[in-house]
mmCIF file of C-alpha atoms in Angstrom:
data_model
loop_
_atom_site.group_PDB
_atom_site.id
_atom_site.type_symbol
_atom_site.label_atom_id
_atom_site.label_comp_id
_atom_site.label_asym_id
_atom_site.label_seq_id
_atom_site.Cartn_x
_atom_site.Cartn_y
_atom_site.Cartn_z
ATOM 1 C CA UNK R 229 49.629 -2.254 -39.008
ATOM 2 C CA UNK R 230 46.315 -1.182 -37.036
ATOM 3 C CA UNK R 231 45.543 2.890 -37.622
ATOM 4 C CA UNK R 232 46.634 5.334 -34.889
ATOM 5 C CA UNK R 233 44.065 4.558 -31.845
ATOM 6 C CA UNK R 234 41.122 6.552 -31.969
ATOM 7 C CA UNK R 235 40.513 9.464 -29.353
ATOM 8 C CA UNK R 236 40.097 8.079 -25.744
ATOM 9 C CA UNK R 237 37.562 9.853 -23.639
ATOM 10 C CA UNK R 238 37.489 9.108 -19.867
ATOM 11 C CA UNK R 239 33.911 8.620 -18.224
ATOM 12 C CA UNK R 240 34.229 8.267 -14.420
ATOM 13 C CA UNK R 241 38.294 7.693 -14.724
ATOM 14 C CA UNK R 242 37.238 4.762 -17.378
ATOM 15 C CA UNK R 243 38.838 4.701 -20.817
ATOM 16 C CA UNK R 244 36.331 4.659 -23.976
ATOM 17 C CA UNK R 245 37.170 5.118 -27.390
ATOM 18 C CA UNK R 246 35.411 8.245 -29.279
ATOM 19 C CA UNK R 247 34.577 5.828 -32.452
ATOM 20 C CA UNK R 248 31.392 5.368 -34.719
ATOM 21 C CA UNK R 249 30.171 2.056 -35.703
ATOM 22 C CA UNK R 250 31.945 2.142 -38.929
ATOM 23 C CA UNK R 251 35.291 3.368 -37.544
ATOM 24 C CA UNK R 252 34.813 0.131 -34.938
ATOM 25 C CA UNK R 253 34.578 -1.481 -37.830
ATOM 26 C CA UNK R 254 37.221 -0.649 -39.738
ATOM 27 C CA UNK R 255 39.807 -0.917 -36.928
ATOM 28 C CA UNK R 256 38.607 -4.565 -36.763
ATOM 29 C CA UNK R 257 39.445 -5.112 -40.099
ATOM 30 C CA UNK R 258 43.092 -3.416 -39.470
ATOM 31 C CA UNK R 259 43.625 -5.845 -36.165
ATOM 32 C CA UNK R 260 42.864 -8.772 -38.879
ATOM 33 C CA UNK R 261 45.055 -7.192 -41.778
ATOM 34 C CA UNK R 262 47.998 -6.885 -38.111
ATOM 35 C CA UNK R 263 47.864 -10.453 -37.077
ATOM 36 C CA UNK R 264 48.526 -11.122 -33.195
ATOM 37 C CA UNK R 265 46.304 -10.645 -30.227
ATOM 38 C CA UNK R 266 43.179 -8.009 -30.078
ATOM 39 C CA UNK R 267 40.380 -7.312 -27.902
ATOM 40 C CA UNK R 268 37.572 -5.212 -27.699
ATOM 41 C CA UNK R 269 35.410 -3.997 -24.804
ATOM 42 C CA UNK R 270 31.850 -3.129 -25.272
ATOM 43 C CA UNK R 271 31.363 -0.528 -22.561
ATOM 44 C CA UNK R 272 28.273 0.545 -20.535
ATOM 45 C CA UNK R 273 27.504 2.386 -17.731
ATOM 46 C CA UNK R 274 27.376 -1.016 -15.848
ATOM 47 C CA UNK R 275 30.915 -1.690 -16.781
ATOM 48 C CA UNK R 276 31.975 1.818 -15.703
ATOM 49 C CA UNK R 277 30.427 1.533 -12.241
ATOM 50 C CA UNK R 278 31.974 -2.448 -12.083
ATOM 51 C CA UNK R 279 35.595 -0.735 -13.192
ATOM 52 C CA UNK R 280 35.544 1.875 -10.611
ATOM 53 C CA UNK R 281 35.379 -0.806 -7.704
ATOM 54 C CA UNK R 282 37.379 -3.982 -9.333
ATOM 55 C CA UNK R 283 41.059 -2.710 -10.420
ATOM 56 C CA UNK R 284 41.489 -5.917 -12.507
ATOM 57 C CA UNK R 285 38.409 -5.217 -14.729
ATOM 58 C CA UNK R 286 39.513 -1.332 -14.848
ATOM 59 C CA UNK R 287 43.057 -2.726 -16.300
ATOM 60 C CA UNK R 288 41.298 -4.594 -18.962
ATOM 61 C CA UNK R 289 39.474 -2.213 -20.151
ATOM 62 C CA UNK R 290 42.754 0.285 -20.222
ATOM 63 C CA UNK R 291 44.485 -2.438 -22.289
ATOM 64 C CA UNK R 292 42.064 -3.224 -24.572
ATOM 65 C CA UNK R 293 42.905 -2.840 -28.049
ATOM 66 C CA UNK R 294 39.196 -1.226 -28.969
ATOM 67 C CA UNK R 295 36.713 -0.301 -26.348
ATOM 68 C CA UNK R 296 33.268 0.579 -27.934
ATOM 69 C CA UNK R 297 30.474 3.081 -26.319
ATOM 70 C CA UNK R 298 27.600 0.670 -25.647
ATOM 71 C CA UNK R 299 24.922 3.285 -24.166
ATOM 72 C CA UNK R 300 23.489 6.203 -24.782
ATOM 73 C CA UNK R 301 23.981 7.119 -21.342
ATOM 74 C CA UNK R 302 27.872 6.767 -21.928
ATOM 75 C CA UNK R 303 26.898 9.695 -24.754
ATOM 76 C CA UNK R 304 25.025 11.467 -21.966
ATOM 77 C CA UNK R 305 27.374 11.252 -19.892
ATOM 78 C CA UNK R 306 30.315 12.575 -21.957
ATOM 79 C CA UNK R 307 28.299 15.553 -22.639
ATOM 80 C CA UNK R 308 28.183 16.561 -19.164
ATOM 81 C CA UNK R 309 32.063 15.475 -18.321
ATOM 82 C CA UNK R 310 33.440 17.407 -21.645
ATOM 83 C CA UNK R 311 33.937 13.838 -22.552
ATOM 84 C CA UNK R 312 32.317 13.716 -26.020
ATOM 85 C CA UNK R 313 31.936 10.493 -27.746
ATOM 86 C CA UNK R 314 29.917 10.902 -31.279
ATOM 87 C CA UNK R 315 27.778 7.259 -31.514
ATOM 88 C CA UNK R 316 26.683 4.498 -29.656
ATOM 89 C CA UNK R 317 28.177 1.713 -30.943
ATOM 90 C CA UNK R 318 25.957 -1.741 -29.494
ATOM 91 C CA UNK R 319 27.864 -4.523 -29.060
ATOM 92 C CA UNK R 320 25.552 -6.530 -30.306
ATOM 93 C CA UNK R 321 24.860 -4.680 -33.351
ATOM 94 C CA UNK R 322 29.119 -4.943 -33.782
ATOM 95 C CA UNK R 323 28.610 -8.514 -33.725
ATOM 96 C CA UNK R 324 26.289 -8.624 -36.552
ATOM 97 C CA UNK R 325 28.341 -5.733 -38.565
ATOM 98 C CA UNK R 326 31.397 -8.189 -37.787
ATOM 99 C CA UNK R 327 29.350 -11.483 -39.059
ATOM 100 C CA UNK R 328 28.622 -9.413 -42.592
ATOM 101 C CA UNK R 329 31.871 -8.234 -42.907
ATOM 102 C CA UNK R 330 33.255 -11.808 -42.268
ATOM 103 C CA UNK R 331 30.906 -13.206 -44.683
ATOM 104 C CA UNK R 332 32.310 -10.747 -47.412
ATOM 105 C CA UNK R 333 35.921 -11.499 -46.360
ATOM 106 C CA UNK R 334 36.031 -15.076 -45.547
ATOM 107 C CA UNK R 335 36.918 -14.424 -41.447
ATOM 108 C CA UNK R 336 36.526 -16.892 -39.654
ATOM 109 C CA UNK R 337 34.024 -16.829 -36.567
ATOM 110 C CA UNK R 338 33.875 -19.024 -33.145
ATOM 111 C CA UNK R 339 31.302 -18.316 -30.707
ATOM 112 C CA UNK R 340 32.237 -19.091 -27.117
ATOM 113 C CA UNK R 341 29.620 -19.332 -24.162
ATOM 114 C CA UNK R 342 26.270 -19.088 -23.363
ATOM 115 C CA UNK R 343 24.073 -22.000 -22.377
ATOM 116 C CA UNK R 344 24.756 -25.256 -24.044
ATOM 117 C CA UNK R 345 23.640 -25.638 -27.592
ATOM 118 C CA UNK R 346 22.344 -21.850 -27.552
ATOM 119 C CA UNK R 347 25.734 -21.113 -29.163
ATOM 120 C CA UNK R 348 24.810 -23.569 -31.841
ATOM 121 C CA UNK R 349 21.302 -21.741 -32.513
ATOM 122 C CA UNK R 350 23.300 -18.050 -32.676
ATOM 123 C CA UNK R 351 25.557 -19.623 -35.430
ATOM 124 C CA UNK R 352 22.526 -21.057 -37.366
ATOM 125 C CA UNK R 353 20.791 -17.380 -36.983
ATOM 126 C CA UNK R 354 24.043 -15.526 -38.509
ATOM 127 C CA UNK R 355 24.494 -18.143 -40.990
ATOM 128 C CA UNK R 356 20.725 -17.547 -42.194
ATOM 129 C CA UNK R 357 21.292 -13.443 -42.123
ATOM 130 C CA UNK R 358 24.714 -13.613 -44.079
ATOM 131 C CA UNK R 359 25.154 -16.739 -46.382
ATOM 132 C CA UNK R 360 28.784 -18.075 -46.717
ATOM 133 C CA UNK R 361 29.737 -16.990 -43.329
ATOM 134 C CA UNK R 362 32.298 -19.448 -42.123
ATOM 135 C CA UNK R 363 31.967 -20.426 -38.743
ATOM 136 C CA UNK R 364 34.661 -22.423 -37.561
ATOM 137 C CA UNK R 365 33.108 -23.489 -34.057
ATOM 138 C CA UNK R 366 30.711 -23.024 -31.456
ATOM 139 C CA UNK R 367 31.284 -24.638 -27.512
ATOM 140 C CA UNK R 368 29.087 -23.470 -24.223
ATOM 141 C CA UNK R 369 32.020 -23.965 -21.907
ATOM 142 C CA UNK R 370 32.386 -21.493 -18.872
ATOM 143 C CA UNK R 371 34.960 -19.127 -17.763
ATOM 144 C CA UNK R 372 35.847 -21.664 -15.074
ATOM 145 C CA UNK R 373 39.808 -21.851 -14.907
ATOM 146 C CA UNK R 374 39.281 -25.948 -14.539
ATOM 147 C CA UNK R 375 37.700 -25.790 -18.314
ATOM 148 C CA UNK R 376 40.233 -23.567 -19.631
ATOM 149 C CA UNK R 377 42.851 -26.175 -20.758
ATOM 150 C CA UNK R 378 39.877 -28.157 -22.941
ATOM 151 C CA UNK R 379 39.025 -24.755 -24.269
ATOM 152 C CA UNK R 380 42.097 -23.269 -25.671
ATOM 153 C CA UNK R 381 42.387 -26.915 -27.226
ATOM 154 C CA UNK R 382 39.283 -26.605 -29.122
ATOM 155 C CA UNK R 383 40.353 -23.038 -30.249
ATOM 156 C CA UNK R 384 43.444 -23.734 -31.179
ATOM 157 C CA UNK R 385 42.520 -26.624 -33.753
ATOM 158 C CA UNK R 386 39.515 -24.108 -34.852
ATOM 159 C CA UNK R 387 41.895 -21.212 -35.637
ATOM 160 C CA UNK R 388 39.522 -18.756 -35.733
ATOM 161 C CA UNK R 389 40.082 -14.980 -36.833
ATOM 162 C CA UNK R 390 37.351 -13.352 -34.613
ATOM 163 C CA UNK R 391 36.522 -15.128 -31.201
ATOM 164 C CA UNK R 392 33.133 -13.981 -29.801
ATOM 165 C CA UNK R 393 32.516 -14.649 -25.951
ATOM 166 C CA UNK R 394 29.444 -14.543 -23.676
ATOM 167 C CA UNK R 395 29.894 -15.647 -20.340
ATOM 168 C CA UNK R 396 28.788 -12.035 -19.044
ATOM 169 C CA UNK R 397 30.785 -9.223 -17.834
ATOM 170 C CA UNK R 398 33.416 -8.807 -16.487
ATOM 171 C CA UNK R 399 33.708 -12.644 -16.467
ATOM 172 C CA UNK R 400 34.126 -13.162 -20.468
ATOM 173 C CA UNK R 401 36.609 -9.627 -20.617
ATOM 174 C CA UNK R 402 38.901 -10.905 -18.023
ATOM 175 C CA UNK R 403 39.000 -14.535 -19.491
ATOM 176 C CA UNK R 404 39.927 -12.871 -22.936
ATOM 177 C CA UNK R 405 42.678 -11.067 -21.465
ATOM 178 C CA UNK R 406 44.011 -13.684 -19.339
ATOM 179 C CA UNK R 407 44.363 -16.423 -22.183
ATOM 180 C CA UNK R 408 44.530 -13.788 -25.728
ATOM 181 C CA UNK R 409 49.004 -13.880 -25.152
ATOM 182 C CA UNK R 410 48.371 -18.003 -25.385
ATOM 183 C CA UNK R 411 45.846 -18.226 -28.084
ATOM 184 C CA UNK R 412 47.046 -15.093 -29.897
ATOM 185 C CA UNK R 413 43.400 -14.985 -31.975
ATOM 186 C CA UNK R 414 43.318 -11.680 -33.774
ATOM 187 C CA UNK R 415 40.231 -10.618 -32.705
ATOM 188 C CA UNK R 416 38.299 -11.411 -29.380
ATOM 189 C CA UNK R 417 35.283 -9.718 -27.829
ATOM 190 C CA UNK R 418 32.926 -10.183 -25.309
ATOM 191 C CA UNK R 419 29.461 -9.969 -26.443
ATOM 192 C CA UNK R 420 27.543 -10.368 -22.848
ATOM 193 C CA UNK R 421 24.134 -11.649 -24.062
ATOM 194 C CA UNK R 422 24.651 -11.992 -27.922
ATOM 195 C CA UNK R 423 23.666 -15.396 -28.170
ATOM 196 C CA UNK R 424 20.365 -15.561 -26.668
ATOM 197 C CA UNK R 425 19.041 -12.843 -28.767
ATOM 198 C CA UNK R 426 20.294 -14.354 -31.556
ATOM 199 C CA UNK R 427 18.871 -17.676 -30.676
ATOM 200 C CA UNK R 428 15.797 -16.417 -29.407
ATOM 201 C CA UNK R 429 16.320 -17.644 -25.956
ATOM 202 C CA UNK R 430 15.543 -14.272 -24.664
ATOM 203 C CA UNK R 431 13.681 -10.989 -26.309
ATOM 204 C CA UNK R 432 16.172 -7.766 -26.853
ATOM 205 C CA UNK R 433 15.317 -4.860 -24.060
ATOM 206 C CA UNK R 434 13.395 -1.967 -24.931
ATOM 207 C CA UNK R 435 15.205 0.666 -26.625
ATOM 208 C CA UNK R 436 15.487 3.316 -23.780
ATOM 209 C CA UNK R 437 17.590 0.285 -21.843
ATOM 210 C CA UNK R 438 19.611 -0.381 -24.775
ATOM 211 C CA UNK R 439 20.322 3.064 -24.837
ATOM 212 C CA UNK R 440 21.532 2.965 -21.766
ATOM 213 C CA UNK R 441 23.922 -0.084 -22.141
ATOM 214 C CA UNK R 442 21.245 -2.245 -20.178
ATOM 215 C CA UNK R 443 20.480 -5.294 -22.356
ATOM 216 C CA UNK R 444 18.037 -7.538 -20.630
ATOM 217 C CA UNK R 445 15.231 -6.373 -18.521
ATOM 218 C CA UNK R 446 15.104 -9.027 -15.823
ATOM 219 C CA UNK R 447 18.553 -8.263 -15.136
ATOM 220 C CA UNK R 448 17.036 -5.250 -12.050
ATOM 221 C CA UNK R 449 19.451 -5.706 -9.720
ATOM 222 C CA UNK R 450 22.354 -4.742 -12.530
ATOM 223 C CA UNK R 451 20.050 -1.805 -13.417
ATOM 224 C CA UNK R 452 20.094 0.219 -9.867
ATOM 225 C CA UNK R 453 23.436 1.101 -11.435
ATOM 226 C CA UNK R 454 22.191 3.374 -13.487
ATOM 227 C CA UNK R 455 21.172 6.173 -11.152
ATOM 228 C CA UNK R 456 24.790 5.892 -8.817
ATOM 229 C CA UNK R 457 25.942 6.133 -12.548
ATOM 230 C CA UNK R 458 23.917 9.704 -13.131
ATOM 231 C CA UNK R 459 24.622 10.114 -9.450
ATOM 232 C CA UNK R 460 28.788 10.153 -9.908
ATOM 233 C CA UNK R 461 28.571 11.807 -13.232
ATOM 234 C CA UNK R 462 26.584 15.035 -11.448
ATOM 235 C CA UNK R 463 28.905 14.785 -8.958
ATOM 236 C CA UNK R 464 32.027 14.354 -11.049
ATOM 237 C CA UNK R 465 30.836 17.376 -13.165
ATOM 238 C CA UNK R 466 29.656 19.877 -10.098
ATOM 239 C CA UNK R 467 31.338 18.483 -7.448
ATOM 240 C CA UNK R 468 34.655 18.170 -5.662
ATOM 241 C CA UNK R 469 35.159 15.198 -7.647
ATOM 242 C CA UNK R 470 36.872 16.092 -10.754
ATOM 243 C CA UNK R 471 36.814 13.732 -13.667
ATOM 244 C CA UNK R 472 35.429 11.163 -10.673
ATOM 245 C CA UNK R 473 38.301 8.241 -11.386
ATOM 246 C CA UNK R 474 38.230 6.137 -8.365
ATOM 247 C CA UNK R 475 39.157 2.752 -8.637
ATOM 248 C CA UNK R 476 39.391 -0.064 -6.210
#
């Protein structure tokens, strides 16, 4: 059986696990060793702010199985809430710490999403950076509910131990927690713009918007998030607003 779950720490009312990138990746190794159904959340201060407003995505992320601190300014934050979370743990960089791992171990790896045939490209990239890593599948798809049935399909014949998605938050989180009771994969997390960067579709951000959980730097209208985010947190901290949970 998994470990005890790691410390939770609550950053604007939204639940975030207090674990460094090894611990993440240890408890993925436990969910394997468990069998059944996992998922893991890789949480920024856009998914925060998206939580706060959409009570579906906020349940997710409260029954997710792992959910990582992707952002320094979820660190930042925690400082000023007495919320204190010890690493920033990229999902991206998860991923690739998963992809090693499963090369080592034999897992088995299907990578779900992204435009067609850049799935394909990730899969060659990992393949390259850890030799004998068995990847069972790769399929564009979308997180359309028509597609679903063709999708599970394709999963279910792959029988993959780790399931990576990227259609984009919160679309790929709530599709992995609507269908993980069916498929039952041990371990399935969203990895938002994985692909592409692995592919070389599209260049990594700058560190200071990694940092801050803000992956690709086109993406401006997601980033005027960011300074509501500092915004609440001030408020939440000196304010009348207390821990500042407010959802829906």
């Amino acid at each position: 059986m998994p470990r005890a779950e790691p410390p939770v720490r609550r950053i604007l009312g939204v639940r975030v696990h207090d674990v460094t990138m090894a611990e993440a990746l240890e408890r993925v190794a436990a969910f394997l060793a468990a069998g059944g159904p996992h998922q893991i959340c890789t949480v920024n201060p856009e998914f925060v702010m998206h939580a706060r407003r959409d009570p579906a995505f906020f349940q997710v992320l409260e029954q997710a199985d792992l959910t990582v601190p992707d952002g320094g300014g979820l660190l930042g934050a925690g400082r000023v809430l007495g919320q204190p979370l010890r690493e920033r743990v990229p999902g991206v960089e998860l991923m690739e710490a998963i992809a090693a791992r499963a090369a080592q171990e034999g897992w088995r790896l299907f990578l779900l999403g992204a435009a067609p045939g850049v799935a394909e490209r990730a899969a060659e990239t990992l393949r390259r950076r850890y030799p004998g890593l068995p990847v069972v599948g790769t399929f564009a798809g979308s997180p359309r509910p028509e597609e679903a049935p063709a999708i599970l399909a394709r999963l279910r014949q792959a029988r993959p131990d780790v399931l990576f998605v990227a259609y984009g938050a919160p679309r790929q989180d709530l599709w992995i927690a609507r269908y993980q009771p069916d498929l039952q994969i041990p371990v399935a997390m969203g990895v938002g713009g994985a692909f592409d960067f692995l592919a070389g579709v599209v260049p990594r951000a700058p560190r200071w918007m990694r940092e801050a959980g803000l992956r690709q730097p086109w993406r401006w209208r997601r980033m005027r998030v960011l300074p509501r985010f500092v915004l609440d947190v001030l408020r939440a901290r000196y304010g009348r607003g207390g821990t500042g949970a407010r959802v829906g």
